[in-house]
mmCIF file of C-alpha atoms in Angstrom:
data_model
loop_
_atom_site.group_PDB
_atom_site.id
_atom_site.type_symbol
_atom_site.label_atom_id
_atom_site.label_comp_id
_atom_site.label_asym_id
_atom_site.label_seq_id
_atom_site.Cartn_x
_atom_site.Cartn_y
_atom_site.Cartn_z
ATOM 1 C CA UNK A 215 0.024 0.012 0.030
ATOM 2 C CA UNK A 216 1.280 3.515 -0.891
ATOM 3 C CA UNK A 217 -0.241 6.712 0.517
ATOM 4 C CA UNK A 218 0.428 10.120 -1.027
ATOM 5 C CA UNK A 219 -1.003 13.236 0.530
ATOM 6 C CA UNK A 220 -2.231 15.600 -2.313
ATOM 7 C CA UNK A 221 -2.535 19.380 -2.379
ATOM 8 C CA UNK A 222 -6.367 20.070 -2.483
ATOM 9 C CA UNK A 223 -5.785 22.030 -5.766
ATOM 10 C CA UNK A 224 -4.818 18.566 -7.339
ATOM 11 C CA UNK A 225 -8.207 16.960 -6.691
ATOM 12 C CA UNK A 226 -9.461 17.606 -10.198
ATOM 13 C CA UNK A 227 -6.435 15.986 -11.927
ATOM 14 C CA UNK A 228 -6.535 13.081 -9.405
ATOM 15 C CA UNK A 229 -10.133 12.279 -10.122
ATOM 16 C CA UNK A 230 -9.654 12.423 -13.860
ATOM 17 C CA UNK A 231 -6.715 10.094 -13.587
ATOM 18 C CA UNK A 232 -8.803 7.498 -11.614
ATOM 19 C CA UNK A 233 -11.761 7.927 -14.133
ATOM 20 C CA UNK A 234 -15.085 7.884 -12.254
ATOM 21 C CA UNK A 235 -18.266 8.951 -14.034
ATOM 22 C CA UNK A 236 -18.348 12.703 -14.737
ATOM 23 C CA UNK A 237 -21.332 13.357 -12.565
ATOM 24 C CA UNK A 238 -19.554 11.534 -9.719
ATOM 25 C CA UNK A 239 -16.445 13.516 -10.398
ATOM 26 C CA UNK A 240 -18.293 16.849 -10.046
ATOM 27 C CA UNK A 241 -19.912 15.702 -6.808
ATOM 28 C CA UNK A 242 -16.620 14.502 -5.334
ATOM 29 C CA UNK A 243 -14.765 17.774 -6.324
ATOM 30 C CA UNK A 244 -17.485 19.722 -4.571
ATOM 31 C CA UNK A 245 -16.747 17.648 -1.323
ATOM 32 C CA UNK A 246 -13.147 18.569 -1.623
ATOM 33 C CA UNK A 247 -13.755 22.404 -1.692
ATOM 34 C CA UNK A 248 -13.421 24.105 1.678
ATOM 35 C CA UNK A 249 -14.807 27.534 2.673
ATOM 36 C CA UNK A 250 -13.680 29.641 5.649
ATOM 37 C CA UNK A 251 -15.561 32.807 6.460
ATOM 38 C CA UNK A 252 -14.830 35.376 9.096
ATOM 39 C CA UNK A 253 -18.182 36.718 10.256
ATOM 40 C CA UNK A 254 -18.157 39.875 12.376
ATOM 41 C CA UNK A 255 -20.691 41.571 14.716
ATOM 42 C CA UNK A 256 -23.292 38.725 14.643
ATOM 43 C CA UNK A 257 -26.155 39.121 16.986
ATOM 44 C CA UNK A 258 -25.978 36.741 20.002
ATOM 45 C CA UNK A 259 -29.125 34.788 18.987
ATOM 46 C CA UNK A 260 -27.883 34.385 15.403
ATOM 47 C CA UNK A 261 -24.417 33.263 16.730
ATOM 48 C CA UNK A 262 -26.011 30.502 18.750
ATOM 49 C CA UNK A 263 -28.169 29.346 15.990
ATOM 50 C CA UNK A 264 -25.481 29.380 13.474
ATOM 51 C CA UNK A 265 -23.172 27.310 15.740
ATOM 52 C CA UNK A 266 -25.855 24.691 16.085
ATOM 53 C CA UNK A 267 -26.756 24.547 12.391
ATOM 54 C CA UNK A 268 -23.051 24.503 11.221
ATOM 55 C CA UNK A 269 -22.475 21.411 13.491
ATOM 56 C CA UNK A 270 -25.619 19.778 12.238
ATOM 57 C CA UNK A 271 -24.331 19.795 8.622
ATOM 58 C CA UNK A 272 -20.968 18.622 9.553
ATOM 59 C CA UNK A 273 -19.100 21.871 9.669
ATOM 60 C CA UNK A 274 -18.355 24.271 12.577
ATOM 61 C CA UNK A 275 -18.670 27.881 13.573
ATOM 62 C CA UNK A 276 -15.812 28.869 15.871
ATOM 63 C CA UNK A 277 -16.737 31.487 18.479
ATOM 64 C CA UNK A 278 -14.945 33.126 21.472
ATOM 65 C CA UNK A 279 -14.610 31.051 24.660
ATOM 66 C CA UNK A 280 -16.941 33.323 26.552
ATOM 67 C CA UNK A 281 -19.735 33.107 24.135
ATOM 68 C CA UNK A 282 -21.207 30.273 25.929
ATOM 69 C CA UNK A 283 -21.885 32.739 28.772
ATOM 70 C CA UNK A 284 -23.945 34.973 26.388
ATOM 71 C CA UNK A 285 -22.832 38.254 28.078
ATOM 72 C CA UNK A 286 -22.288 40.310 24.818
ATOM 73 C CA UNK A 287 -24.997 41.345 22.305
ATOM 74 C CA UNK A 288 -22.720 40.589 19.348
ATOM 75 C CA UNK A 289 -19.942 38.156 18.595
ATOM 76 C CA UNK A 290 -17.345 37.458 15.895
ATOM 77 C CA UNK A 291 -16.801 33.962 14.597
ATOM 78 C CA UNK A 292 -15.173 31.778 11.977
ATOM 79 C CA UNK A 293 -17.366 29.442 9.878
ATOM 80 C CA UNK A 294 -15.665 26.386 8.389
ATOM 81 C CA UNK A 295 -17.573 24.260 5.903
ATOM 82 C CA UNK A 296 -17.167 22.168 2.740
ATOM 83 C CA UNK A 297 -19.116 23.164 -0.424
ATOM 84 C CA UNK A 298 -21.758 20.536 0.223
ATOM 85 C CA UNK A 299 -22.155 21.597 3.877
ATOM 86 C CA UNK A 300 -22.374 25.137 2.893
ATOM 87 C CA UNK A 301 -25.257 24.391 0.536
ATOM 88 C CA UNK A 302 -27.119 22.663 3.258
ATOM 89 C CA UNK A 303 -26.314 25.466 5.726
ATOM 90 C CA UNK A 304 -27.643 28.177 3.446
ATOM 91 C CA UNK A 305 -30.982 26.325 3.223
ATOM 92 C CA UNK A 306 -31.136 26.113 7.007
ATOM 93 C CA UNK A 307 -30.192 29.724 7.537
ATOM 94 C CA UNK A 308 -32.544 31.094 4.958
ATOM 95 C CA UNK A 309 -35.523 30.350 7.137
ATOM 96 C CA UNK A 310 -33.986 31.626 10.360
ATOM 97 C CA UNK A 311 -34.477 35.123 11.938
ATOM 98 C CA UNK A 312 -31.885 37.574 13.550
ATOM 99 C CA UNK A 313 -30.228 38.390 10.206
ATOM 100 C CA UNK A 314 -29.386 34.859 9.247
ATOM 101 C CA UNK A 315 -31.516 35.051 6.029
ATOM 102 C CA UNK A 316 -29.221 37.937 4.920
ATOM 103 C CA UNK A 317 -26.210 35.909 5.892
ATOM 104 C CA UNK A 318 -27.578 33.091 3.784
ATOM 105 C CA UNK A 319 -27.803 35.219 0.714
ATOM 106 C CA UNK A 320 -24.216 36.489 1.286
ATOM 107 C CA UNK A 321 -22.891 32.990 1.672
ATOM 108 C CA UNK A 322 -24.706 31.851 -1.544
ATOM 109 C CA UNK A 323 -22.858 34.523 -3.535
ATOM 110 C CA UNK A 324 -19.617 32.679 -2.711
ATOM 111 C CA UNK A 325 -20.847 29.127 -3.377
ATOM 112 C CA UNK A 326 -20.592 29.147 -7.239
ATOM 113 C CA UNK A 327 -17.471 31.380 -7.429
ATOM 114 C CA UNK A 328 -14.561 29.516 -9.198
ATOM 115 C CA UNK A 329 -10.913 30.373 -9.905
ATOM 116 C CA UNK A 330 -10.025 31.207 -13.560
ATOM 117 C CA UNK A 331 -8.330 28.538 -15.649
ATOM 118 C CA UNK A 332 -6.358 30.712 -18.151
ATOM 119 C CA UNK A 333 -4.759 33.735 -16.395
ATOM 120 C CA UNK A 334 -3.554 36.528 -18.714
ATOM 121 C CA UNK A 335 -0.747 39.126 -18.721
ATOM 122 C CA UNK A 336 -1.621 42.749 -19.361
ATOM 123 C CA UNK A 337 1.515 44.639 -20.369
ATOM 124 C CA UNK A 338 2.020 48.192 -19.089
ATOM 125 C CA UNK A 339 3.125 50.883 -21.471
ATOM 126 C CA UNK A 340 3.600 54.423 -20.133
ATOM 127 C CA UNK A 341 4.005 57.344 -22.453
ATOM 128 C CA UNK A 342 4.888 59.544 -19.482
ATOM 129 C CA UNK A 343 8.059 61.167 -18.205
ATOM 130 C CA UNK A 344 7.194 60.632 -14.596
ATOM 131 C CA UNK A 345 5.894 57.068 -13.962
ATOM 132 C CA UNK A 346 7.284 55.620 -10.759
ATOM 133 C CA UNK A 347 9.289 52.945 -12.534
ATOM 134 C CA UNK A 348 11.782 54.539 -14.874
ATOM 135 C CA UNK A 349 12.151 51.515 -17.276
ATOM 136 C CA UNK A 350 8.410 51.802 -17.969
ATOM 137 C CA UNK A 351 8.640 55.238 -19.502
ATOM 138 C CA UNK A 352 8.610 55.115 -23.222
ATOM 139 C CA UNK A 353 8.803 57.537 -26.126
ATOM 140 C CA UNK A 354 6.309 56.986 -28.933
ATOM 141 C CA UNK A 355 9.084 55.322 -31.036
ATOM 142 C CA UNK A 356 10.245 53.045 -28.281
ATOM 143 C CA UNK A 357 6.631 52.285 -27.300
ATOM 144 C CA UNK A 358 5.838 50.989 -30.719
ATOM 145 C CA UNK A 359 9.015 48.801 -30.726
ATOM 146 C CA UNK A 360 7.899 47.277 -27.406
ATOM 147 C CA UNK A 361 4.303 46.712 -28.800
ATOM 148 C CA UNK A 362 5.518 44.835 -31.753
ATOM 149 C CA UNK A 363 7.805 42.748 -29.508
ATOM 150 C CA UNK A 364 4.981 41.933 -27.156
ATOM 151 C CA UNK A 365 2.729 40.947 -30.016
ATOM 152 C CA UNK A 366 5.515 38.480 -31.198
ATOM 153 C CA UNK A 367 5.477 36.940 -27.670
ATOM 154 C CA UNK A 368 1.786 36.320 -27.838
ATOM 155 C CA UNK A 369 0.662 39.169 -25.420
ATOM 156 C CA UNK A 370 -3.017 39.786 -25.824
ATOM 157 C CA UNK A 371 -3.605 42.605 -23.475
ATOM 158 C CA UNK A 372 -1.746 45.961 -23.569
ATOM 159 C CA UNK A 373 -2.528 48.805 -21.160
ATOM 160 C CA UNK A 374 -1.439 52.275 -22.512
ATOM 161 C CA UNK A 375 -1.380 55.309 -20.413
ATOM 162 C CA UNK A 376 -0.059 58.919 -20.872
ATOM 163 C CA UNK A 377 -0.823 60.444 -17.498
ATOM 164 C CA UNK A 378 0.860 59.018 -14.344
ATOM 165 C CA UNK A 379 -1.380 57.854 -11.530
ATOM 166 C CA UNK A 380 1.441 57.221 -8.976
ATOM 167 C CA UNK A 381 0.945 58.589 -5.557
ATOM 168 C CA UNK A 382 1.205 62.425 -5.340
ATOM 169 C CA UNK A 383 1.042 62.844 -9.198
ATOM 170 C CA UNK A 384 -0.766 65.841 -10.526
ATOM 171 C CA UNK A 385 -3.812 65.723 -12.766
ATOM 172 C CA UNK A 386 -2.649 66.695 -16.299
ATOM 173 C CA UNK A 387 -4.377 68.575 -19.018
ATOM 174 C CA UNK A 388 -6.062 66.092 -21.441
ATOM 175 C CA UNK A 389 -4.516 67.825 -24.316
ATOM 176 C CA UNK A 390 -1.067 67.001 -23.074
ATOM 177 C CA UNK A 391 -2.092 63.437 -22.465
ATOM 178 C CA UNK A 392 -3.540 63.153 -26.104
ATOM 179 C CA UNK A 393 -0.540 64.618 -27.648
ATOM 180 C CA UNK A 394 1.549 61.934 -26.079
ATOM 181 C CA UNK A 395 -0.729 59.242 -27.298
ATOM 182 C CA UNK A 396 -1.335 60.427 -30.867
ATOM 183 C CA UNK A 397 1.452 58.692 -32.721
ATOM 184 C CA UNK A 398 0.965 55.393 -31.033
ATOM 185 C CA UNK A 399 -2.721 55.423 -31.516
ATOM 186 C CA UNK A 400 -2.362 56.101 -35.273
ATOM 187 C CA UNK A 401 0.007 53.184 -35.654
ATOM 188 C CA UNK A 402 -2.473 50.826 -33.825
ATOM 189 C CA UNK A 403 -5.316 51.958 -36.041
ATOM 190 C CA UNK A 404 -3.509 52.191 -39.303
ATOM 191 C CA UNK A 405 -1.665 48.901 -39.003
ATOM 192 C CA UNK A 406 -4.665 47.121 -37.503
ATOM 193 C CA UNK A 407 -2.773 45.983 -34.466
ATOM 194 C CA UNK A 408 -6.046 45.752 -32.521
ATOM 195 C CA UNK A 409 -6.613 42.506 -34.556
ATOM 196 C CA UNK A 410 -3.646 40.953 -32.785
ATOM 197 C CA UNK A 411 -4.341 42.143 -29.229
ATOM 198 C CA UNK A 412 -6.789 44.133 -27.124
ATOM 199 C CA UNK A 413 -5.535 47.539 -26.257
ATOM 200 C CA UNK A 414 -6.565 49.278 -23.058
ATOM 201 C CA UNK A 415 -6.537 53.030 -22.414
ATOM 202 C CA UNK A 416 -5.512 54.004 -18.987
ATOM 203 C CA UNK A 417 -6.994 57.455 -18.310
ATOM 204 C CA UNK A 418 -9.217 59.544 -16.096
ATOM 205 C CA UNK A 419 -10.180 61.986 -18.901
ATOM 206 C CA UNK A 420 -13.338 61.152 -20.978
ATOM 207 C CA UNK A 421 -12.050 62.858 -24.047
ATOM 208 C CA UNK A 422 -8.827 60.884 -24.009
ATOM 209 C CA UNK A 423 -10.874 57.677 -23.564
ATOM 210 C CA UNK A 424 -13.030 58.664 -26.513
ATOM 211 C CA UNK A 425 -9.951 59.321 -28.637
ATOM 212 C CA UNK A 426 -8.481 55.906 -27.841
ATOM 213 C CA UNK A 427 -11.760 54.052 -28.460
ATOM 214 C CA UNK A 428 -12.048 55.750 -31.820
ATOM 215 C CA UNK A 429 -8.628 54.190 -32.631
ATOM 216 C CA UNK A 430 -10.104 50.724 -31.912
ATOM 217 C CA UNK A 431 -9.073 50.399 -28.267
ATOM 218 C CA UNK A 432 -11.491 47.864 -26.708
ATOM 219 C CA UNK A 433 -10.706 48.305 -23.021
ATOM 220 C CA UNK A 434 -11.350 51.363 -20.817
ATOM 221 C CA UNK A 435 -9.291 51.471 -17.665
ATOM 222 C CA UNK A 436 -10.482 54.412 -15.521
ATOM 223 C CA UNK A 437 -8.466 54.766 -12.325
ATOM 224 C CA UNK A 438 -10.996 57.136 -10.980
ATOM 225 C CA UNK A 439 -13.517 54.265 -10.873
ATOM 226 C CA UNK A 440 -15.996 55.752 -13.335
ATOM 227 C CA UNK A 441 -16.773 58.564 -10.956
ATOM 228 C CA UNK A 442 -17.619 61.045 -13.764
ATOM 229 C CA UNK A 443 -20.775 61.024 -15.813
ATOM 230 C CA UNK A 444 -18.763 62.014 -18.970
ATOM 231 C CA UNK A 445 -16.676 58.843 -18.765
ATOM 232 C CA UNK A 446 -19.901 56.714 -18.281
ATOM 233 C CA UNK A 447 -21.440 58.363 -21.357
ATOM 234 C CA UNK A 448 -18.353 57.615 -23.507
ATOM 235 C CA UNK A 449 -18.353 54.046 -22.219
ATOM 236 C CA UNK A 450 -22.065 53.720 -22.980
ATOM 237 C CA UNK A 451 -21.464 54.883 -26.604
ATOM 238 C CA UNK A 452 -18.529 52.670 -27.444
ATOM 239 C CA UNK A 453 -19.289 49.606 -25.179
ATOM 240 C CA UNK A 454 -15.688 48.703 -24.303
ATOM 241 C CA UNK A 455 -14.647 46.221 -21.552
ATOM 242 C CA UNK A 456 -14.467 48.390 -18.576
ATOM 243 C CA UNK A 457 -11.922 47.967 -15.833
ATOM 244 C CA UNK A 458 -13.462 49.015 -12.485
ATOM 245 C CA UNK A 459 -10.813 49.825 -10.040
ATOM 246 C CA UNK A 460 -11.357 50.514 -6.361
ATOM 247 C CA UNK A 461 -9.891 53.855 -5.378
ATOM 248 C CA UNK A 462 -10.573 56.805 -3.134
ATOM 249 C CA UNK A 463 -9.788 60.509 -3.890
ATOM 250 C CA UNK A 464 -7.313 61.386 -6.631
ATOM 251 C CA UNK A 465 -3.713 60.077 -7.254
ATOM 252 C CA UNK A 466 -2.370 63.417 -5.697
ATOM 253 C CA UNK A 467 -3.933 62.810 -2.326
ATOM 254 C CA UNK A 468 -5.069 59.098 -2.245
ATOM 255 C CA UNK A 469 -2.325 58.124 0.283
ATOM 256 C CA UNK A 470 -3.231 60.791 2.775
ATOM 257 C CA UNK A 471 -5.124 59.765 5.914
ATOM 258 C CA UNK A 472 -5.893 56.318 4.530
ATOM 259 C CA UNK A 473 -8.492 54.686 6.812
ATOM 260 C CA UNK A 474 -11.087 51.951 6.573
ATOM 261 C CA UNK A 475 -13.600 50.747 9.279
ATOM 262 C CA UNK A 476 -13.676 47.488 7.397
ATOM 263 C CA UNK A 477 -11.723 47.235 4.085
ATOM 264 C CA UNK A 478 -13.447 44.246 2.529
ATOM 265 C CA UNK A 479 -16.920 45.444 3.512
ATOM 266 C CA UNK A 480 -16.289 48.895 2.122
ATOM 267 C CA UNK A 481 -14.832 47.527 -1.098
ATOM 268 C CA UNK A 482 -17.920 45.176 -1.459
ATOM 269 C CA UNK A 483 -20.198 48.247 -1.183
ATOM 270 C CA UNK A 484 -18.073 50.096 -3.704
ATOM 271 C CA UNK A 485 -18.043 47.396 -6.306
ATOM 272 C CA UNK A 486 -21.812 46.588 -5.777
ATOM 273 C CA UNK A 487 -22.815 50.293 -6.209
ATOM 274 C CA UNK A 488 -20.418 50.844 -9.179
ATOM 275 C CA UNK A 489 -21.618 47.737 -10.997
ATOM 276 C CA UNK A 490 -25.256 48.853 -10.577
ATOM 277 C CA UNK A 491 -24.320 52.195 -12.184
ATOM 278 C CA UNK A 492 -22.337 50.542 -15.047
ATOM 279 C CA UNK A 493 -25.370 48.261 -15.616
ATOM 280 C CA UNK A 494 -27.595 51.327 -15.993
ATOM 281 C CA UNK A 495 -25.426 52.495 -18.740
ATOM 282 C CA UNK A 496 -25.732 49.115 -20.461
ATOM 283 C CA UNK A 497 -22.260 48.109 -19.579
ATOM 284 C CA UNK A 498 -21.906 44.411 -18.817
ATOM 285 C CA UNK A 499 -18.250 43.351 -19.757
ATOM 286 C CA UNK A 500 -16.470 44.386 -16.644
ATOM 287 C CA UNK A 501 -13.181 43.526 -14.922
ATOM 288 C CA UNK A 502 -12.740 44.285 -11.257
ATOM 289 C CA UNK A 503 -9.378 45.742 -10.116
ATOM 290 C CA UNK A 504 -8.703 45.698 -6.386
ATOM 291 C CA UNK A 505 -6.658 48.929 -6.715
ATOM 292 C CA UNK A 506 -3.419 47.476 -5.166
ATOM 293 C CA UNK A 507 -1.487 50.637 -3.916
ATOM 294 C CA UNK A 508 -4.400 53.011 -4.524
ATOM 295 C CA UNK A 509 -5.540 54.626 -1.184
ATOM 296 C CA UNK A 510 -4.183 51.602 0.652
ATOM 297 C CA UNK A 511 -1.578 50.860 3.285
ATOM 298 C CA UNK A 512 0.804 47.921 3.252
ATOM 299 C CA UNK A 513 -1.503 45.805 5.460
ATOM 300 C CA UNK A 514 -4.421 46.587 3.252
ATOM 301 C CA UNK A 515 -2.685 45.448 0.038
ATOM 302 C CA UNK A 516 -1.423 42.247 1.627
ATOM 303 C CA UNK A 517 -4.694 41.349 2.950
ATOM 304 C CA UNK A 518 -6.340 41.824 -0.550
ATOM 305 C CA UNK A 519 -3.811 39.542 -2.123
ATOM 306 C CA UNK A 520 -4.091 36.884 0.668
ATOM 307 C CA UNK A 521 -7.941 36.928 0.661
ATOM 308 C CA UNK A 522 -8.557 37.772 -3.114
ATOM 309 C CA UNK A 523 -10.954 34.958 -3.549
ATOM 310 C CA UNK A 524 -13.468 36.976 -1.431
ATOM 311 C CA UNK A 525 -14.126 38.958 -4.641
ATOM 312 C CA UNK A 526 -14.815 36.016 -6.912
ATOM 313 C CA UNK A 527 -18.444 36.299 -5.577
ATOM 314 C CA UNK A 528 -19.034 39.040 -8.108
ATOM 315 C CA UNK A 529 -18.570 36.684 -10.947
ATOM 316 C CA UNK A 530 -16.258 39.102 -12.695
ATOM 317 C CA UNK A 531 -12.505 38.601 -13.765
ATOM 318 C CA UNK A 532 -10.181 39.982 -11.202
ATOM 319 C CA UNK A 533 -7.169 42.171 -12.105
ATOM 320 C CA UNK A 534 -4.140 42.598 -9.916
ATOM 321 C CA UNK A 535 -1.438 45.174 -10.483
ATOM 322 C CA UNK A 536 1.209 44.943 -7.679
ATOM 323 C CA UNK A 537 4.102 45.300 -10.119
ATOM 324 C CA UNK A 538 7.138 46.859 -8.308
ATOM 325 C CA UNK A 539 4.957 49.004 -6.043
ATOM 326 C CA UNK A 540 5.760 50.544 -2.801
ATOM 327 C CA UNK A 541 4.415 47.708 -0.550
ATOM 328 C CA UNK A 542 7.118 45.478 -1.905
ATOM 329 C CA UNK A 543 9.719 48.146 -1.008
ATOM 330 C CA UNK A 544 8.367 48.408 2.493
ATOM 331 C CA UNK A 545 8.662 44.661 2.992
ATOM 332 C CA UNK A 546 12.047 44.084 1.385
ATOM 333 C CA UNK A 547 13.706 47.364 1.745
ATOM 334 C CA UNK A 548 14.494 47.448 -1.996
ATOM 335 C CA UNK A 549 14.219 50.289 -4.460
ATOM 336 C CA UNK A 550 11.783 50.220 -7.468
ATOM 337 C CA UNK A 551 14.421 48.642 -9.863
ATOM 338 C CA UNK A 552 15.033 45.747 -7.535
ATOM 339 C CA UNK A 553 11.512 44.681 -6.749
ATOM 340 C CA UNK A 554 11.087 41.961 -9.369
ATOM 341 C CA UNK A 555 11.270 39.047 -7.014
ATOM 342 C CA UNK A 556 8.690 40.612 -4.675
ATOM 343 C CA UNK A 557 6.434 41.283 -7.574
ATOM 344 C CA UNK A 558 6.506 37.712 -8.785
ATOM 345 C CA UNK A 559 5.821 36.439 -5.300
ATOM 346 C CA UNK A 560 2.711 38.576 -4.885
ATOM 347 C CA UNK A 561 1.469 37.925 -8.320
ATOM 348 C CA UNK A 562 1.865 34.168 -7.958
ATOM 349 C CA UNK A 563 -0.257 34.230 -4.837
ATOM 350 C CA UNK A 564 -2.822 36.467 -6.520
ATOM 351 C CA UNK A 565 -3.134 33.892 -9.399
ATOM 352 C CA UNK A 566 -3.527 31.073 -6.915
ATOM 353 C CA UNK A 567 -6.253 33.079 -5.036
ATOM 354 C CA UNK A 568 -8.368 33.921 -8.096
ATOM 355 C CA UNK A 569 -6.817 36.537 -10.280
ATOM 356 C CA UNK A 570 -7.542 36.399 -13.987
ATOM 357 C CA UNK A 571 -5.202 39.213 -15.138
ATOM 358 C CA UNK A 572 -1.878 40.462 -14.020
ATOM 359 C CA UNK A 573 -0.954 43.985 -15.002
ATOM 360 C CA UNK A 574 2.798 43.945 -15.206
ATOM 361 C CA UNK A 575 6.025 45.640 -16.259
ATOM 362 C CA UNK A 576 8.241 42.611 -16.641
ATOM 363 C CA UNK A 577 6.711 40.558 -19.452
ATOM 364 C CA UNK A 578 9.180 37.671 -19.988
ATOM 365 C CA UNK A 579 9.353 36.807 -16.234
ATOM 366 C CA UNK A 580 5.552 36.753 -15.961
ATOM 367 C CA UNK A 581 5.213 34.647 -19.058
ATOM 368 C CA UNK A 582 7.539 32.090 -17.255
ATOM 369 C CA UNK A 583 5.610 32.493 -14.089
ATOM 370 C CA UNK A 584 2.330 31.428 -15.811
ATOM 371 C CA UNK A 585 4.017 28.554 -17.703
ATOM 372 C CA UNK A 586 5.394 27.164 -14.451
ATOM 373 C CA UNK A 587 2.046 27.566 -12.574
ATOM 374 C CA UNK A 588 0.170 25.827 -15.298
ATOM 375 C CA UNK A 589 2.553 22.982 -15.406
ATOM 376 C CA UNK A 590 2.210 22.534 -11.662
ATOM 377 C CA UNK A 591 -1.645 22.597 -11.941
ATOM 378 C CA UNK A 592 -1.359 19.835 -14.672
ATOM 379 C CA UNK A 593 0.806 17.709 -12.529
ATOM 380 C CA UNK A 594 -0.838 14.716 -10.714
#
């Protein structure tokens, strides 16, 4: 007899190797999925009921030691269940009072969320003199050389910006931004490069967005989170894929007095409200960007990467752009030019936790990263 302990992520391949019926495989895979939820500020009555119901389906709800004394009106806890147990628990909670019906609805949103199978690289191209990473600053001529090289390497997503959004950067005049973009946009349109890859315009100006979309860009990356009606109207008219990034204030002041009562709850509310607005403008093709480094401290950024799967409940592709950012410098003590290893570490975990797209400076290294990760996933 030989026993080999498997990584839970290898369950799909292991089942395929054994070869049970497909229906049975799907059922068994569900049994192998585990969910852990931190639930805060739950009323005492709901806490006691949830504890009982979780145990009844074979899971558990961990509560503070003194919860049994019922001295506090609210408690925090950790719910631990498999997918099948969660299904049964949702049904039980749906008929319960004390806010458990609302909890059931929230838990249900996580039940069908799945990690993506084919992550993609989005290459960063900055036509700016002041982007935080010097090697990402391109003239029009150099930018076009890079684009053609990326296309040869099979890159299918290219994000082009002509206004820096680094912390403390000033808002620039859209005419300046458009003048920087003009030559590159003309080449993309005239040479039909948009047939080889999707081009994304990284801007907070509606007129610049319109200019790029008229040159066959198909993705609109608004770092202001579609906070202006003019940008929404442009998006409505051209129907691009919209990258909805979580951010607060402007790049100039976004890192001043950063504070969240509860980061994940506030980001949930932001995405929910913004998705409703985009839907009113008939925009359905949306990518969510957690806004790594935008109005967030180191601990916020790390928590978002570690618990990224939380946002899979929105059923939208997740974009992460941690490339060479300040959080890596705070951890490693390294300057921007020496943050590649830290970038790859964060981006690997982001992929493992549900990211669909990595927005990166270092193309070759991230191509290798994805190749290695895919090979590991295919290994029994």
